[in-house]
Amino acid sequence: MPSWETLLPFFAATAVFALLPGPAILYTAAQTLAHGRRGGYLAALGIHLGGFAHVIAAAAGLSAVFTHVPIAYTVLKTVGAVYLIWLGVGIIRSKLDSSQIRAVETVSARSSASRNRTFLNSILVEVLNPKTALFFIAFLPQFADPQAALPVWLQFMVLGTIVNLAFSAADIVTVSVTDRVLAGLKKTAAARKIAKWAGGSILVGLGAHLAISK
């Protein structure tokens, strides 16, 4: 592994990036608003697992494809943006029924299926985010040591896992904070509708931002 002189700046930089409000934090907050605490945690888990796809890609050198084939970056970014917008619109258009309004303690089969979709959607959202791939391929090499005993690809895996865990910890804190805010609201149809619209709007906004960003 790299020396402590290299690892200490790595840990500091990782902490800073993890604490900065980014798309993943906004995404998990949106899913918590739309699907509650369990949905938010499943979204964070999905983002975490999707992040490992980028860590593996960086270790294998696959992420470098985006720097040499710009059209690949554009296509993946567009697909990811459209998917986020589609998810947001789907949340906004979903209907609230009486069972959802009463489901504070009881989990219905329908809500379980919805959370399962949230988990799978979150994995796909992260995998389709080319900016995550570019972050890992730009960030990890700064702290890898070619002279270390471990091969560089394995250093990438270890360092990338640490980064992914730090980011996921921030996402979990976001879910908890958002859930506390929701708990302060009255469990009425109006309050849940507002939360649903807020969550959906955040996803639409994230998709639009991804689509227009360079």
PDB file of C-alpha atoms in Angstrom:
ATOM      1  CA  MET A   1       0.000   0.000   0.000  1.00  0.00           C
ATOM      2  CA  PRO A   2       1.089   3.643  -0.345  1.00  0.00           C
ATOM      3  CA  SER A   3       2.943   5.269   2.548  1.00  0.00           C
ATOM      4  CA  TRP A   4       1.159   7.130   5.339  1.00  0.00           C
ATOM      5  CA  GLU A   5       2.403  10.387   3.820  1.00  0.00           C
ATOM      6  CA  THR A   6       0.174   9.522   0.871  1.00  0.00           C
ATOM      7  CA  LEU A   7      -2.679   7.868   2.760  1.00  0.00           C
ATOM      8  CA  LEU A   8      -3.299  10.760   5.162  1.00  0.00           C
ATOM      9  CA  PRO A   9      -4.084  13.232   2.348  1.00  0.00           C
ATOM     10  CA  PHE A  10      -6.187  10.479   0.760  1.00  0.00           C
ATOM     11  CA  PHE A  11      -8.317  10.086   3.886  1.00  0.00           C
ATOM     12  CA  ALA A  12      -8.652  13.863   4.231  1.00  0.00           C
ATOM     13  CA  ALA A  13      -9.701  14.322   0.601  1.00  0.00           C
ATOM     14  CA  THR A  14     -12.131  11.402   0.838  1.00  0.00           C
ATOM     15  CA  ALA A  15     -13.773  12.933   3.926  1.00  0.00           C
ATOM     16  CA  VAL A  16     -14.158  16.286   2.181  1.00  0.00           C
ATOM     17  CA  PHE A  17     -15.713  14.751  -0.931  1.00  0.00           C
ATOM     18  CA  ALA A  18     -18.029  12.595   1.195  1.00  0.00           C
ATOM     19  CA  LEU A  19     -19.326  15.592   3.141  1.00  0.00           C
ATOM     20  CA  LEU A  20     -19.922  17.769   0.086  1.00  0.00           C
ATOM     21  CA  PRO A  21     -23.611  17.745  -0.930  1.00  0.00           C
ATOM     22  CA  GLY A  22     -23.614  15.925  -4.248  1.00  0.00           C
ATOM     23  CA  PRO A  23     -25.992  14.056  -6.547  1.00  0.00           C
ATOM     24  CA  ALA A  24     -25.900  10.857  -4.456  1.00  0.00           C
ATOM     25  CA  ILE A  25     -26.912  12.733  -1.297  1.00  0.00           C
ATOM     26  CA  LEU A  26     -29.727  14.506  -3.126  1.00  0.00           C
ATOM     27  CA  TYR A  27     -30.816  11.221  -4.684  1.00  0.00           C
ATOM     28  CA  THR A  28     -31.032   9.364  -1.368  1.00  0.00           C
ATOM     29  CA  ALA A  29     -32.886  12.298   0.167  1.00  0.00           C
ATOM     30  CA  ALA A  30     -35.357  12.235  -2.721  1.00  0.00           C
ATOM     31  CA  GLN A  31     -35.938   8.497  -2.359  1.00  0.00           C
ATOM     32  CA  THR A  32     -36.456   8.909   1.391  1.00  0.00           C
ATOM     33  CA  LEU A  33     -39.030  11.621   0.770  1.00  0.00           C
ATOM     34  CA  ALA A  34     -40.815   9.421  -1.736  1.00  0.00           C
ATOM     35  CA  HIS A  35     -40.514   5.978  -0.111  1.00  0.00           C
ATOM     36  CA  GLY A  36     -39.691   6.539   3.547  1.00  0.00           C
ATOM     37  CA  ARG A  37     -36.693   5.530   5.636  1.00  0.00           C
ATOM     38  CA  ARG A  38     -36.468   1.939   4.397  1.00  0.00           C
ATOM     39  CA  GLY A  39     -36.682   3.104   0.812  1.00  0.00           C
ATOM     40  CA  GLY A  40     -33.923   5.612   1.505  1.00  0.00           C
ATOM     41  CA  TYR A  41     -31.649   2.985   3.026  1.00  0.00           C
ATOM     42  CA  LEU A  42     -32.249   0.666   0.083  1.00  0.00           C
ATOM     43  CA  ALA A  43     -31.441   3.543  -2.283  1.00  0.00           C
ATOM     44  CA  ALA A  44     -28.183   4.163  -0.384  1.00  0.00           C
ATOM     45  CA  LEU A  45     -27.342   0.455  -0.603  1.00  0.00           C
ATOM     46  CA  GLY A  46     -28.097   0.440  -4.331  1.00  0.00           C
ATOM     47  CA  ILE A  47     -25.869   3.486  -4.882  1.00  0.00           C
ATOM     48  CA  HIS A  48     -23.155   1.765  -2.843  1.00  0.00           C
ATOM     49  CA  LEU A  49     -23.266  -1.427  -4.921  1.00  0.00           C
ATOM     50  CA  GLY A  50     -23.402   0.578  -8.148  1.00  0.00           C
ATOM     51  CA  GLY A  51     -20.315   2.454  -6.989  1.00  0.00           C
ATOM     52  CA  PHE A  52     -18.382  -0.798  -6.840  1.00  0.00           C
ATOM     53  CA  ALA A  53     -18.995  -1.235 -10.557  1.00  0.00           C
ATOM     54  CA  HIS A  54     -17.041   1.980 -11.116  1.00  0.00           C
ATOM     55  CA  VAL A  55     -14.308   0.936  -8.680  1.00  0.00           C
ATOM     56  CA  ILE A  56     -13.859  -2.317 -10.585  1.00  0.00           C
ATOM     57  CA  ALA A  57     -13.930  -0.435 -13.893  1.00  0.00           C
ATOM     58  CA  ALA A  58     -11.242   1.948 -12.657  1.00  0.00           C
ATOM     59  CA  ALA A  59      -9.091  -0.958 -11.450  1.00  0.00           C
ATOM     60  CA  ALA A  60      -9.471  -2.640 -14.827  1.00  0.00           C
ATOM     61  CA  GLY A  61      -8.756   0.575 -16.708  1.00  0.00           C
ATOM     62  CA  LEU A  62     -12.190   0.548 -18.339  1.00  0.00           C
ATOM     63  CA  SER A  63     -13.101   4.026 -17.098  1.00  0.00           C
ATOM     64  CA  ALA A  64     -10.308   5.459 -19.251  1.00  0.00           C
ATOM     65  CA  VAL A  65     -12.482   4.621 -22.266  1.00  0.00           C
ATOM     66  CA  PHE A  66     -14.494   7.779 -21.567  1.00  0.00           C
ATOM     67  CA  THR A  67     -11.431   9.973 -22.060  1.00  0.00           C
ATOM     68  CA  HIS A  68     -10.542   8.341 -25.388  1.00  0.00           C
ATOM     69  CA  VAL A  69     -14.092   7.772 -26.717  1.00  0.00           C
ATOM     70  CA  PRO A  70     -16.109  10.905 -25.839  1.00  0.00           C
ATOM     71  CA  ILE A  71     -19.247   9.561 -27.538  1.00  0.00           C
ATOM     72  CA  ALA A  72     -19.353   6.732 -24.964  1.00  0.00           C
ATOM     73  CA  TYR A  73     -19.456   9.310 -22.178  1.00  0.00           C
ATOM     74  CA  THR A  74     -22.193  11.298 -23.927  1.00  0.00           C
ATOM     75  CA  VAL A  75     -24.357   8.239 -24.565  1.00  0.00           C
ATOM     76  CA  LEU A  76     -24.078   6.955 -20.998  1.00  0.00           C
ATOM     77  CA  LYS A  77     -24.724  10.409 -19.579  1.00  0.00           C
ATOM     78  CA  THR A  78     -27.831  10.862 -21.727  1.00  0.00           C
ATOM     79  CA  VAL A  79     -29.243   7.453 -20.830  1.00  0.00           C
ATOM     80  CA  GLY A  80     -28.617   8.130 -17.128  1.00  0.00           C
ATOM     81  CA  ALA A  81     -30.247  11.577 -17.312  1.00  0.00           C
ATOM     82  CA  VAL A  82     -33.349  10.250 -19.070  1.00  0.00           C
ATOM     83  CA  TYR A  83     -33.625   7.419 -16.554  1.00  0.00           C
ATOM     84  CA  LEU A  84     -33.443   9.822 -13.596  1.00  0.00           C
ATOM     85  CA  ILE A  85     -36.110  12.059 -15.117  1.00  0.00           C
ATOM     86  CA  TRP A  86     -38.296   9.033 -15.813  1.00  0.00           C
ATOM     87  CA  LEU A  87     -37.980   7.910 -12.195  1.00  0.00           C
ATOM     88  CA  GLY A  88     -38.815  11.399 -10.925  1.00  0.00           C
ATOM     89  CA  VAL A  89     -41.874  11.745 -13.123  1.00  0.00           C
ATOM     90  CA  GLY A  90     -42.986   8.276 -12.054  1.00  0.00           C
ATOM     91  CA  ILE A  91     -42.818   9.282  -8.379  1.00  0.00           C
ATOM     92  CA  ILE A  92     -44.731  12.515  -9.000  1.00  0.00           C
ATOM     93  CA  ARG A  93     -47.455  10.733 -10.974  1.00  0.00           C
ATOM     94  CA  SER A  94     -47.836   7.848  -8.513  1.00  0.00           C
ATOM     95  CA  LYS A  95     -51.083   7.842  -6.587  1.00  0.00           C
ATOM     96  CA  LEU A  96     -51.454   7.835  -2.840  1.00  0.00           C
ATOM     97  CA  ASP A  97     -54.034   5.435  -1.503  1.00  0.00           C
ATOM     98  CA  SER A  98     -55.364   5.004   2.025  1.00  0.00           C
ATOM     99  CA  SER A  99     -53.138   2.021   2.744  1.00  0.00           C
ATOM    100  CA  GLN A 100     -50.060   4.115   1.968  1.00  0.00           C
ATOM    101  CA  ILE A 101     -51.241   6.899   4.259  1.00  0.00           C
ATOM    102  CA  ARG A 102     -51.792   4.468   7.141  1.00  0.00           C
ATOM    103  CA  ALA A 103     -48.596   2.508   6.491  1.00  0.00           C
ATOM    104  CA  VAL A 104     -46.473   4.012   9.227  1.00  0.00           C
ATOM    105  CA  GLU A 105     -45.955   0.757  11.096  1.00  0.00           C
ATOM    106  CA  THR A 106     -47.234  -1.840   8.603  1.00  0.00           C
ATOM    107  CA  VAL A 107     -45.380  -2.824   5.452  1.00  0.00           C
ATOM    108  CA  SER A 108     -47.614  -4.071   2.689  1.00  0.00           C
ATOM    109  CA  ALA A 109     -46.567  -6.339  -0.159  1.00  0.00           C
ATOM    110  CA  ARG A 110     -47.067  -3.449  -2.536  1.00  0.00           C
ATOM    111  CA  SER A 111     -44.738  -1.146  -0.605  1.00  0.00           C
ATOM    112  CA  SER A 112     -42.147  -3.934  -0.363  1.00  0.00           C
ATOM    113  CA  ALA A 113     -42.225  -4.345  -4.120  1.00  0.00           C
ATOM    114  CA  SER A 114     -41.836  -0.580  -4.481  1.00  0.00           C
ATOM    115  CA  ARG A 115     -38.768  -0.569  -2.242  1.00  0.00           C
ATOM    116  CA  ASN A 116     -37.276  -3.468  -4.179  1.00  0.00           C
ATOM    117  CA  ARG A 117     -37.659  -1.408  -7.348  1.00  0.00           C
ATOM    118  CA  THR A 118     -36.022   1.518  -5.567  1.00  0.00           C
ATOM    119  CA  PHE A 119     -33.022  -0.691  -4.718  1.00  0.00           C
ATOM    120  CA  LEU A 120     -32.622  -1.972  -8.279  1.00  0.00           C
ATOM    121  CA  ASN A 121     -33.230   1.478  -9.770  1.00  0.00           C
ATOM    122  CA  SER A 122     -30.532   2.935  -7.512  1.00  0.00           C
ATOM    123  CA  ILE A 123     -27.951   0.424  -8.684  1.00  0.00           C
ATOM    124  CA  LEU A 124     -28.762   1.265 -12.291  1.00  0.00           C
ATOM    125  CA  VAL A 125     -28.720   5.018 -11.653  1.00  0.00           C
ATOM    126  CA  GLU A 126     -25.199   4.816 -10.204  1.00  0.00           C
ATOM    127  CA  VAL A 127     -23.903   2.483 -12.906  1.00  0.00           C
ATOM    128  CA  LEU A 128     -25.251   4.858 -15.568  1.00  0.00           C
ATOM    129  CA  ASN A 129     -23.498   7.869 -14.035  1.00  0.00           C
ATOM    130  CA  PRO A 130     -20.320   8.447 -16.067  1.00  0.00           C
ATOM    131  CA  LYS A 131     -19.199  11.228 -13.725  1.00  0.00           C
ATOM    132  CA  THR A 132     -18.698   8.657 -10.985  1.00  0.00           C
ATOM    133  CA  ALA A 133     -16.492   6.652 -13.339  1.00  0.00           C
ATOM    134  CA  LEU A 134     -14.440   9.724 -14.216  1.00  0.00           C
ATOM    135  CA  PHE A 135     -14.123  10.658 -10.539  1.00  0.00           C
ATOM    136  CA  PHE A 136     -12.610   7.303  -9.616  1.00  0.00           C
ATOM    137  CA  ILE A 137     -10.242   7.201 -12.598  1.00  0.00           C
ATOM    138  CA  ALA A 138      -9.064  10.754 -11.806  1.00  0.00           C
ATOM    139  CA  PHE A 139      -8.957  10.455  -8.010  1.00  0.00           C
ATOM    140  CA  LEU A 140      -7.536   7.011  -7.255  1.00  0.00           C
ATOM    141  CA  PRO A 141      -4.311   7.250  -9.324  1.00  0.00           C
ATOM    142  CA  GLN A 142      -3.264  10.270  -7.244  1.00  0.00           C
ATOM    143  CA  PHE A 143      -2.785   8.000  -4.235  1.00  0.00           C
ATOM    144  CA  ALA A 144      -1.611   4.716  -5.771  1.00  0.00           C
ATOM    145  CA  ASP A 145       2.065   3.810  -5.497  1.00  0.00           C
ATOM    146  CA  PRO A 146       3.507   1.756  -8.387  1.00  0.00           C
ATOM    147  CA  GLN A 147       6.466   0.864  -6.151  1.00  0.00           C
ATOM    148  CA  ALA A 148       4.291  -0.637  -3.404  1.00  0.00           C
ATOM    149  CA  ALA A 149       4.098  -4.382  -2.786  1.00  0.00           C
ATOM    150  CA  LEU A 150       0.454  -4.530  -3.854  1.00  0.00           C
ATOM    151  CA  PRO A 151      -0.225  -4.241  -7.606  1.00  0.00           C
ATOM    152  CA  VAL A 152      -1.792  -0.969  -8.702  1.00  0.00           C
ATOM    153  CA  TRP A 153      -5.118  -2.569  -9.634  1.00  0.00           C
ATOM    154  CA  LEU A 154      -5.438  -4.008  -6.123  1.00  0.00           C
ATOM    155  CA  GLN A 155      -4.550  -0.620  -4.609  1.00  0.00           C
ATOM    156  CA  PHE A 156      -7.347   0.845  -6.729  1.00  0.00           C
ATOM    157  CA  MET A 157      -9.760  -1.742  -5.319  1.00  0.00           C
ATOM    158  CA  VAL A 158      -8.763  -1.046  -1.700  1.00  0.00           C
ATOM    159  CA  LEU A 159      -8.745   2.741  -2.041  1.00  0.00           C
ATOM    160  CA  GLY A 160     -11.946   2.722  -4.095  1.00  0.00           C
ATOM    161  CA  THR A 161     -13.697   0.591  -1.482  1.00  0.00           C
ATOM    162  CA  ILE A 162     -12.718   3.064   1.238  1.00  0.00           C
ATOM    163  CA  VAL A 163     -14.056   5.960  -0.835  1.00  0.00           C
ATOM    164  CA  ASN A 164     -17.268   4.100  -1.599  1.00  0.00           C
ATOM    165  CA  LEU A 165     -17.818   3.288   2.092  1.00  0.00           C
ATOM    166  CA  ALA A 166     -17.240   6.921   3.077  1.00  0.00           C
ATOM    167  CA  PHE A 167     -19.723   8.138   0.485  1.00  0.00           C
ATOM    168  CA  SER A 168     -22.261   5.530   1.592  1.00  0.00           C
ATOM    169  CA  ALA A 169     -21.893   6.638   5.220  1.00  0.00           C
ATOM    170  CA  ALA A 170     -22.790  10.175   4.146  1.00  0.00           C
ATOM    171  CA  ASP A 171     -25.802   8.822   2.245  1.00  0.00           C
ATOM    172  CA  ILE A 172     -27.001   6.913   5.326  1.00  0.00           C
ATOM    173  CA  VAL A 173     -26.736  10.048   7.450  1.00  0.00           C
ATOM    174  CA  THR A 174     -28.752  11.878   4.792  1.00  0.00           C
ATOM    175  CA  VAL A 175     -31.491   9.249   4.966  1.00  0.00           C
ATOM    176  CA  SER A 176     -31.650   9.509   8.765  1.00  0.00           C
ATOM    177  CA  VAL A 177     -31.820  13.315   8.713  1.00  0.00           C
ATOM    178  CA  THR A 178     -34.457  13.346   5.968  1.00  0.00           C
ATOM    179  CA  ASP A 179     -36.500  10.746   7.858  1.00  0.00           C
ATOM    180  CA  ARG A 180     -36.423  12.903  10.993  1.00  0.00           C
ATOM    181  CA  VAL A 181     -37.711  15.834   8.987  1.00  0.00           C
ATOM    182  CA  LEU A 182     -40.513  13.655   7.628  1.00  0.00           C
ATOM    183  CA  ALA A 183     -41.329  12.427  11.136  1.00  0.00           C
ATOM    184  CA  GLY A 184     -41.953  16.036  12.134  1.00  0.00           C
ATOM    185  CA  LEU A 185     -44.642  16.340   9.482  1.00  0.00           C
ATOM    186  CA  LYS A 186     -48.161  15.196  10.094  1.00  0.00           C
ATOM    187  CA  LYS A 187     -48.967  11.843   8.530  1.00  0.00           C
ATOM    188  CA  THR A 188     -51.643  13.254   6.292  1.00  0.00           C
ATOM    189  CA  ALA A 189     -52.342  12.840   2.621  1.00  0.00           C
ATOM    190  CA  ALA A 190     -51.314  16.459   2.003  1.00  0.00           C
ATOM    191  CA  ALA A 191     -47.959  16.055   3.783  1.00  0.00           C
ATOM    192  CA  ARG A 192     -47.177  12.814   1.958  1.00  0.00           C
ATOM    193  CA  LYS A 193     -48.158  14.376  -1.351  1.00  0.00           C
ATOM    194  CA  ILE A 194     -45.765  17.263  -0.735  1.00  0.00           C
ATOM    195  CA  ALA A 195     -42.973  14.820   0.148  1.00  0.00           C
ATOM    196  CA  LYS A 196     -43.735  12.781  -2.976  1.00  0.00           C
ATOM    197  CA  TRP A 197     -43.615  15.848  -5.211  1.00  0.00           C
ATOM    198  CA  ALA A 198     -40.409  17.070  -3.543  1.00  0.00           C
ATOM    199  CA  GLY A 199     -38.699  13.716  -4.033  1.00  0.00           C
ATOM    200  CA  GLY A 200     -39.797  13.413  -7.647  1.00  0.00           C
ATOM    201  CA  SER A 201     -38.796  16.993  -8.428  1.00  0.00           C
ATOM    202  CA  ILE A 202     -35.302  16.451  -7.017  1.00  0.00           C
ATOM    203  CA  LEU A 203     -34.806  13.435  -9.299  1.00  0.00           C
ATOM    204  CA  VAL A 204     -36.063  15.359 -12.329  1.00  0.00           C
ATOM    205  CA  GLY A 205     -33.709  18.207 -11.426  1.00  0.00           C
ATOM    206  CA  LEU A 206     -30.772  15.830 -11.078  1.00  0.00           C
ATOM    207  CA  GLY A 207     -31.559  14.284 -14.451  1.00  0.00           C
ATOM    208  CA  ALA A 208     -31.798  17.694 -16.106  1.00  0.00           C
ATOM    209  CA  HIS A 209     -28.527  18.798 -14.518  1.00  0.00           C
ATOM    210  CA  LEU A 210     -26.781  15.641 -15.713  1.00  0.00           C
ATOM    211  CA  ALA A 211     -28.152  16.122 -19.211  1.00  0.00           C
ATOM    212  CA  ILE A 212     -26.932  19.707 -19.636  1.00  0.00           C
ATOM    213  CA  SER A 213     -23.637  19.423 -17.740  1.00  0.00           C
ATOM    214  CA  LYS A 214     -20.400  18.938 -19.648  1.00  0.00           C
TER     215      LYS A 214
END
